[in-house]
Coordinates of N, CA and C in Angstrom, one line a residue:
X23 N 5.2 -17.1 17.8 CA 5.8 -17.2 16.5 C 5.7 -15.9 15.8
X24 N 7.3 -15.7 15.1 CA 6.8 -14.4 14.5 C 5.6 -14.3 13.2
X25 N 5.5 -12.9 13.3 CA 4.5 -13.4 11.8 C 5.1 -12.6 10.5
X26 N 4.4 -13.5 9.6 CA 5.6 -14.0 8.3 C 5.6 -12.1 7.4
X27 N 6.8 -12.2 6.9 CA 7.4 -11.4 5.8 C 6.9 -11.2 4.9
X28 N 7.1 -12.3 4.1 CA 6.9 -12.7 3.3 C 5.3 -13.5 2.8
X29 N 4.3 -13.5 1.8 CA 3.4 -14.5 1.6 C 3.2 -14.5 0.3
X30 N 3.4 -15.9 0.1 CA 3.6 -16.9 -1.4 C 2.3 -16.9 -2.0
X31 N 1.0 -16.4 -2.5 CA -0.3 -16.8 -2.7 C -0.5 -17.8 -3.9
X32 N -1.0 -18.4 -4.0 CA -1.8 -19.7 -4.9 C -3.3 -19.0 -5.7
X33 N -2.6 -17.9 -6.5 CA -3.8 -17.4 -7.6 C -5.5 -18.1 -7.5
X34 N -5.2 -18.9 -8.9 CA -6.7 -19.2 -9.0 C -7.1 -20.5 -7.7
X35 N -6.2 -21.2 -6.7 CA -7.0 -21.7 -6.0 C -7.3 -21.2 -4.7
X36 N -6.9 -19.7 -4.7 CA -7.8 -18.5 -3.8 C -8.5 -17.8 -4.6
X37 N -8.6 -17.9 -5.4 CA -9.8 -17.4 -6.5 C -11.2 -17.7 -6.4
X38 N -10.6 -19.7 -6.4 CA -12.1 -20.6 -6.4 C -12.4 -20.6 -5.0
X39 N -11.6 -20.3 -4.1 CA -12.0 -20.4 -2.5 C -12.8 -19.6 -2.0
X40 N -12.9 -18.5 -2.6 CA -13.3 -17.2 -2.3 C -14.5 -16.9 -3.5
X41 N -15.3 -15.7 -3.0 CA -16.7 -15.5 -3.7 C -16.3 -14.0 -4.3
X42 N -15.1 -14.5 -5.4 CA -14.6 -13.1 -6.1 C -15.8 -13.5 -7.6
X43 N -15.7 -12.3 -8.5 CA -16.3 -11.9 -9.8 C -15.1 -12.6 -10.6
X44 N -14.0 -11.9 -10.5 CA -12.9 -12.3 -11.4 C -11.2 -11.7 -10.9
X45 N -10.3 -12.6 -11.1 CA -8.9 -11.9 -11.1 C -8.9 -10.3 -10.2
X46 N -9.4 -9.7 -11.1 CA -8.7 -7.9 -10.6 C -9.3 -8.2 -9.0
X47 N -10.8 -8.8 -8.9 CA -11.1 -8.5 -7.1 C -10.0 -9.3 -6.1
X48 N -9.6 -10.5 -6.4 CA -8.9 -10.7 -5.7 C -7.7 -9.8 -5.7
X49 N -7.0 -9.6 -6.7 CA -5.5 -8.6 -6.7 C -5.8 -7.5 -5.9
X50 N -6.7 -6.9 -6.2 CA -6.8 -5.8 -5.0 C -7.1 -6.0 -3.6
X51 N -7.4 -7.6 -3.5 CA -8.1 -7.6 -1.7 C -6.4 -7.6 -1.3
X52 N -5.8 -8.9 -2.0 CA -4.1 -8.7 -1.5 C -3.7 -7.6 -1.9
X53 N -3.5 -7.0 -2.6 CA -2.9 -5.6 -2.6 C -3.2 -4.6 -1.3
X54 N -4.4 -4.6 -1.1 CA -4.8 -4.2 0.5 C -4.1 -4.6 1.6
X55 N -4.2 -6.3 1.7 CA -3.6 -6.9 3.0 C -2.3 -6.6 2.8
X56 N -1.6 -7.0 2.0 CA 0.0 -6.7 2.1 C 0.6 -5.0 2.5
X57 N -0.3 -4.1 1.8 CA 0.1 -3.1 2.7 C -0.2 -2.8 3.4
X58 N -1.4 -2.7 4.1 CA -1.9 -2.6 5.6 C -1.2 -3.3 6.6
X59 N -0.3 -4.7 5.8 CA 0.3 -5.6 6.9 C 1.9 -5.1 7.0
X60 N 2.5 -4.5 5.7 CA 3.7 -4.2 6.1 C 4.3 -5.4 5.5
X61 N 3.9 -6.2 5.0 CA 4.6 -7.5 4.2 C 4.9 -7.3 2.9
X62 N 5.6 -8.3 2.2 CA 5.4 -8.4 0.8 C 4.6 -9.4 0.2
X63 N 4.0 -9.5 -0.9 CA 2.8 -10.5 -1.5 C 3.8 -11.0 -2.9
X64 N 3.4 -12.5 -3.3 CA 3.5 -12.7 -4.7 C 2.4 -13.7 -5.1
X65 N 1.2 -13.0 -6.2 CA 0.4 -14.2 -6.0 C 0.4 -14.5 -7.5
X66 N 0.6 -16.0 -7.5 CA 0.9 -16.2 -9.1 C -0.2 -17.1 -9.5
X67 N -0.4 -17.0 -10.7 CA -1.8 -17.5 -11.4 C -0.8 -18.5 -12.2
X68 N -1.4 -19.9 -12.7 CA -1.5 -20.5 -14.0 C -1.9 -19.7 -14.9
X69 N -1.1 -19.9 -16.0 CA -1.7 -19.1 -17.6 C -0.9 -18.4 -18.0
X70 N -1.2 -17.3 -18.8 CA -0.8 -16.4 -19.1 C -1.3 -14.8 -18.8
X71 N -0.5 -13.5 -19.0 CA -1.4 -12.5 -18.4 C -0.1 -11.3 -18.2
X72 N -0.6 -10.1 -17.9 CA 0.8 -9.5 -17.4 C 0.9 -9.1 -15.9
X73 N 2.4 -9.5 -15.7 CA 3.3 -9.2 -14.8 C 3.3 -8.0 -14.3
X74 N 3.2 -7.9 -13.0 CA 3.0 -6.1 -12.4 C 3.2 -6.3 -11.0
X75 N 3.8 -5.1 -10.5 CA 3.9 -5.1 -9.2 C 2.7 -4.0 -8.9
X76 N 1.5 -4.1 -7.8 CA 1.0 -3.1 -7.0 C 1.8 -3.2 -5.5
X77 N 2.1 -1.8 -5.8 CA 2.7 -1.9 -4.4 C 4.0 -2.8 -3.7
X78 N 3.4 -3.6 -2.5 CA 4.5 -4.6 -1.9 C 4.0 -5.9 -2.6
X79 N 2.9 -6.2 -3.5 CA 2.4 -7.4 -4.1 C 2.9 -7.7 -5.9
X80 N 3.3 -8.3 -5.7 CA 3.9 -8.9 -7.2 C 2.7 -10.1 -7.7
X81 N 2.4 -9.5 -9.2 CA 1.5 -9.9 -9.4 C 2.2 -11.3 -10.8
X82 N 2.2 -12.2 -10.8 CA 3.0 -12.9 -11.7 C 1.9 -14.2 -12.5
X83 N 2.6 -14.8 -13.7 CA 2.0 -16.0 -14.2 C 2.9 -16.8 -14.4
X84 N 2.6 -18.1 -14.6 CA 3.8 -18.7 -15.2 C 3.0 -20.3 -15.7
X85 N 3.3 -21.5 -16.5 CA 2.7 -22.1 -16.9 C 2.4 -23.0 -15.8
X86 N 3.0 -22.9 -14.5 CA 3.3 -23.9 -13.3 C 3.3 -23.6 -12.1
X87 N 1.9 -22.7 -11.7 CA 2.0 -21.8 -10.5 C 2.7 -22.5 -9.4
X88 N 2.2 -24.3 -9.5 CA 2.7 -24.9 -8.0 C 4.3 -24.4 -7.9
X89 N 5.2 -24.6 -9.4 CA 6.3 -24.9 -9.1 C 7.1 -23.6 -9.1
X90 N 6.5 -22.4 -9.4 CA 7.1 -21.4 -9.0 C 6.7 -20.8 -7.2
X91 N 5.8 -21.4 -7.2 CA 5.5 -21.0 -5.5 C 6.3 -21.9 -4.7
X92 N 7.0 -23.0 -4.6 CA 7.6 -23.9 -4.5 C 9.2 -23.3 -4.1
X93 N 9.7 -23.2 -5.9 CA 10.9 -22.1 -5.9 C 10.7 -21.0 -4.6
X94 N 10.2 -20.5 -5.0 CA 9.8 -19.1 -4.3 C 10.2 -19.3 -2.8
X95 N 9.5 -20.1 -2.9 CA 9.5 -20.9 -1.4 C 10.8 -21.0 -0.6
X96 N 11.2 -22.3 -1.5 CA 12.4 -22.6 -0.7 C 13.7 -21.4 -1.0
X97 N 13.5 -20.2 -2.0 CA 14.8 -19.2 -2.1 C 14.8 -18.8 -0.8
X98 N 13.7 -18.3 -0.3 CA 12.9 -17.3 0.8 C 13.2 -17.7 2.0
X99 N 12.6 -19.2 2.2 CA 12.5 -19.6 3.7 C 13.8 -19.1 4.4
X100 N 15.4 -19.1 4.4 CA 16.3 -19.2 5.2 C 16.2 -17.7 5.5
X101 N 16.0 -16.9 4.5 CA 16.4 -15.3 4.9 C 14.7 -14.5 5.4
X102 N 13.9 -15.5 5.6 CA 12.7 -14.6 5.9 C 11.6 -15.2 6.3
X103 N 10.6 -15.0 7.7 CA 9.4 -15.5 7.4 C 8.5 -16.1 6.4
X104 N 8.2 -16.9 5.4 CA 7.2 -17.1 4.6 C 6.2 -17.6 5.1
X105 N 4.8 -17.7 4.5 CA 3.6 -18.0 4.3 C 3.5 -18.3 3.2
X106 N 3.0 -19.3 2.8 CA 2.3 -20.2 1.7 C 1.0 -19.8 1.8
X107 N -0.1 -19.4 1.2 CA -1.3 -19.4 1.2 C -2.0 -20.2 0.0
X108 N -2.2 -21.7 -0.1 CA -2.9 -22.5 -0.8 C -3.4 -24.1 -0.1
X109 N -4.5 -24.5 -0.8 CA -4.9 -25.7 -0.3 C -4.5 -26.6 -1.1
X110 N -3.5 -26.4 -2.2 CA -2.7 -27.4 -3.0 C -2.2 -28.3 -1.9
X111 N -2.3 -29.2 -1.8 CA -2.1 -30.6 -0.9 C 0.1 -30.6 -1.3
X112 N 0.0 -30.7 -2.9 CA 1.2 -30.7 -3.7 C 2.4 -29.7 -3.1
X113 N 1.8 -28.3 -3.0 CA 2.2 -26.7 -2.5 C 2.8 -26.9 -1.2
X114 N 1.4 -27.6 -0.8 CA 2.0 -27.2 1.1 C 3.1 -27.9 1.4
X115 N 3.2 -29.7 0.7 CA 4.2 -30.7 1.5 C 5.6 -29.8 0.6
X116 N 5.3 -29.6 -0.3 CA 6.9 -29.6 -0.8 C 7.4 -27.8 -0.6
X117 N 6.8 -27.2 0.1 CA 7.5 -25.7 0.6 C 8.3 -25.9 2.0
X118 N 8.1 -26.9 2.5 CA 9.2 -26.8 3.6 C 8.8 -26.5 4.9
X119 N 9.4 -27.0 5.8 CA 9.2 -27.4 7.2 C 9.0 -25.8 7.7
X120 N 10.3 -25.1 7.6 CA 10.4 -23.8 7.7 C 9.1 -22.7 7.4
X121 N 8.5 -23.3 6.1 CA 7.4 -22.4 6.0 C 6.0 -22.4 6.6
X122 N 5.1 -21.6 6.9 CA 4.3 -21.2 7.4 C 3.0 -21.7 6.1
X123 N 2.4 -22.2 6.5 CA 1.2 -22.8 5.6 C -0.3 -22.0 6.1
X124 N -0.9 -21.4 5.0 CA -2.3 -21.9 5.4 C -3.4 -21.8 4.7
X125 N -4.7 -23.0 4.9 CA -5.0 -23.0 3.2 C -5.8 -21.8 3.1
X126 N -6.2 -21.8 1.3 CA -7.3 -20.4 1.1 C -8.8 -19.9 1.9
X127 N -9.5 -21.1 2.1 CA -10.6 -20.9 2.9 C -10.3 -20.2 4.1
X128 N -9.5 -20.4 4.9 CA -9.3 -19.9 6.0 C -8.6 -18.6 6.2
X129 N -7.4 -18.2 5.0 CA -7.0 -17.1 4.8 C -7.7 -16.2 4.6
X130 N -8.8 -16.7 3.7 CA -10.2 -15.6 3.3 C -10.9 -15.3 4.3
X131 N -10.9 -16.0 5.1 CA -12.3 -16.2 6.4 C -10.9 -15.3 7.7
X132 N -10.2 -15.1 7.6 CA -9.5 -14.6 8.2 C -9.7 -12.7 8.3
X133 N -9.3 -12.6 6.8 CA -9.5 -11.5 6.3 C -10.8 -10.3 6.5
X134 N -11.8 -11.2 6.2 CA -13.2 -10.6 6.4 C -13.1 -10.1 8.1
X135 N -14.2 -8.3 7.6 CA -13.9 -8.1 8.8 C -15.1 -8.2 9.9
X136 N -15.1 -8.3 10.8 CA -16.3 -8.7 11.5 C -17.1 -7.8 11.6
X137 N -18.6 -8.1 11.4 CA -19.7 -7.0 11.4 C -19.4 -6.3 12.2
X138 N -19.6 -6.1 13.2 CA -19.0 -5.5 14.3 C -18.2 -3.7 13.9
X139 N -17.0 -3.9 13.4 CA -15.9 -3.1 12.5 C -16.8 -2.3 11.8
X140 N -17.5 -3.5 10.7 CA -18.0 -2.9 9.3 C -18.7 -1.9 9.7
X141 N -20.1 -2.0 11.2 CA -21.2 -1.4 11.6 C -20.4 -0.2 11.9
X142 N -19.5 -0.2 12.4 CA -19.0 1.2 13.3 C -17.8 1.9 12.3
X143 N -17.7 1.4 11.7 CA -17.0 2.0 10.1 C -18.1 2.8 9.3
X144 N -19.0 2.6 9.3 CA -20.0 2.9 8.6 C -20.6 4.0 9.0
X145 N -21.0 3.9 10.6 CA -21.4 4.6 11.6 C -23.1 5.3 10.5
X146 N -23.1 6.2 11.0 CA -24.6 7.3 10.5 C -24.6 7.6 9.0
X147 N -23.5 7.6 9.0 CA -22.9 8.6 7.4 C -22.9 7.4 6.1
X148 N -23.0 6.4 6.2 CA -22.6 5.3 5.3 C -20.7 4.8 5.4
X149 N -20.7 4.9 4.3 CA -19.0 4.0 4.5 C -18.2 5.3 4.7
X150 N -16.8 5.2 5.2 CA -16.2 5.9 5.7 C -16.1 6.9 3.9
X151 N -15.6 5.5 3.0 CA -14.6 6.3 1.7 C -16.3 7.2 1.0
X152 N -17.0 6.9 1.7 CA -18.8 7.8 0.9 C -18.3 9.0 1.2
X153 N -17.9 9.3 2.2 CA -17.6 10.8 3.0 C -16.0 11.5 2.1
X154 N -15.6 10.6 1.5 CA -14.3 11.5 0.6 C -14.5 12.2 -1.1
X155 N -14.0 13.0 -1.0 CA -14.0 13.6 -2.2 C -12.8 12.6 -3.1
X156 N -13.3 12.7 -4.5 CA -13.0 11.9 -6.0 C -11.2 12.0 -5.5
X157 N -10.7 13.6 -5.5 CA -9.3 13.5 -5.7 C -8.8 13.1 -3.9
X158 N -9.1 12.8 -3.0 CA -8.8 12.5 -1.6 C -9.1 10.7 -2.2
X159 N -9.8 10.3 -2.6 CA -10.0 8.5 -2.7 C -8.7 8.1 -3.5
X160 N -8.6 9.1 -4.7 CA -7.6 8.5 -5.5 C -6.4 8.6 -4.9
X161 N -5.9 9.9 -4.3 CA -4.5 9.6 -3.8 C -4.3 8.4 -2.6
X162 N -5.4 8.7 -2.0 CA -5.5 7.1 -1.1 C -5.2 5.7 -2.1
X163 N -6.3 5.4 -2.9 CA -5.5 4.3 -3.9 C -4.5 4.7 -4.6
X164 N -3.9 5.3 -4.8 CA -2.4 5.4 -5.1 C -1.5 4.9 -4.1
X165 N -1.4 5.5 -3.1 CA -0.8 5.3 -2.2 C -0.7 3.8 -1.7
X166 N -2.1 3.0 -1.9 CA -2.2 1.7 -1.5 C -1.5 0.8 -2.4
X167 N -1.4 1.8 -3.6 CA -0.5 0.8 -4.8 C 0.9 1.3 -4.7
X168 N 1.4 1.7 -3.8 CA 3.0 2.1 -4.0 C 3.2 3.1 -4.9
X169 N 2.3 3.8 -5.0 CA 2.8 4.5 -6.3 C 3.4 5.9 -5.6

């Protein structure tokens, strides 16, 4: 199966799935995955808040996250790979056969990289980004934001 284009995120119930501080840690872990992956991201929160794209990730609110991930959903499915990423029971039946589901626990647990990586990323020196200068990190995160 190919793998998806597109992924639909479920805000705060990958929020509570996950062992984030608040909002901005999550938006930046997706803002990472979606461009390292070459996809587009939309992860929409219940509430209120501002709208922003980083990068290939659209960062949105709306009073009814299910029902705009839902929309989103079914615009998407015919012209593109989607992924759904939520454990909304509600989310998953009604986005469609066509879509690619899977819940937050396991997208998280997906994500993490295996000690393994981290040890040999790190190597002697500490972390790779310890070893960069102030103006080399920032254009790196620029660049991770599309900018």
């Amino acid at each position: 199966m190919a793998e998806p284009t597109l992924y639909l995120f479920d805000g705060y119930n990958l929020l509570h799935a996950g062992d984030f501080g608040d909002r901005s840690e999550l938006i930046d872990l997706l803002a990472s995955f979606v461009a390292a992956s070459g996809v587009r991201g939309v992860l929409v929160f219940d509430g209120v808040g501002e709208n922003r794209e980083i990068g290939p990730l659209a960062v949105r609110y709306a009073d009814h996250a299910d029902d705009v991930l839902e929309r989103l959903a079914a615009e998407h499915r015919r012209s593109e790979l989607v992924c759904v990423v939520s454990s909304d029971a509600a989310v998953v039946r009604t986005s469609g056969q066509e879509v690619r589901k899977v819940g937050s626990r396991q997208f998280l647990s997906e994500l993490a990289p295996p000690v393994h990586m981290e040890t040999e990323q790190r190597g002697a020196g500490g972390r790779i980004r310890d070893g960069l200068d102030p103006e080399t990190r920032e254009k790196l995160e620029r660049l991770r934001r599309g900018e």
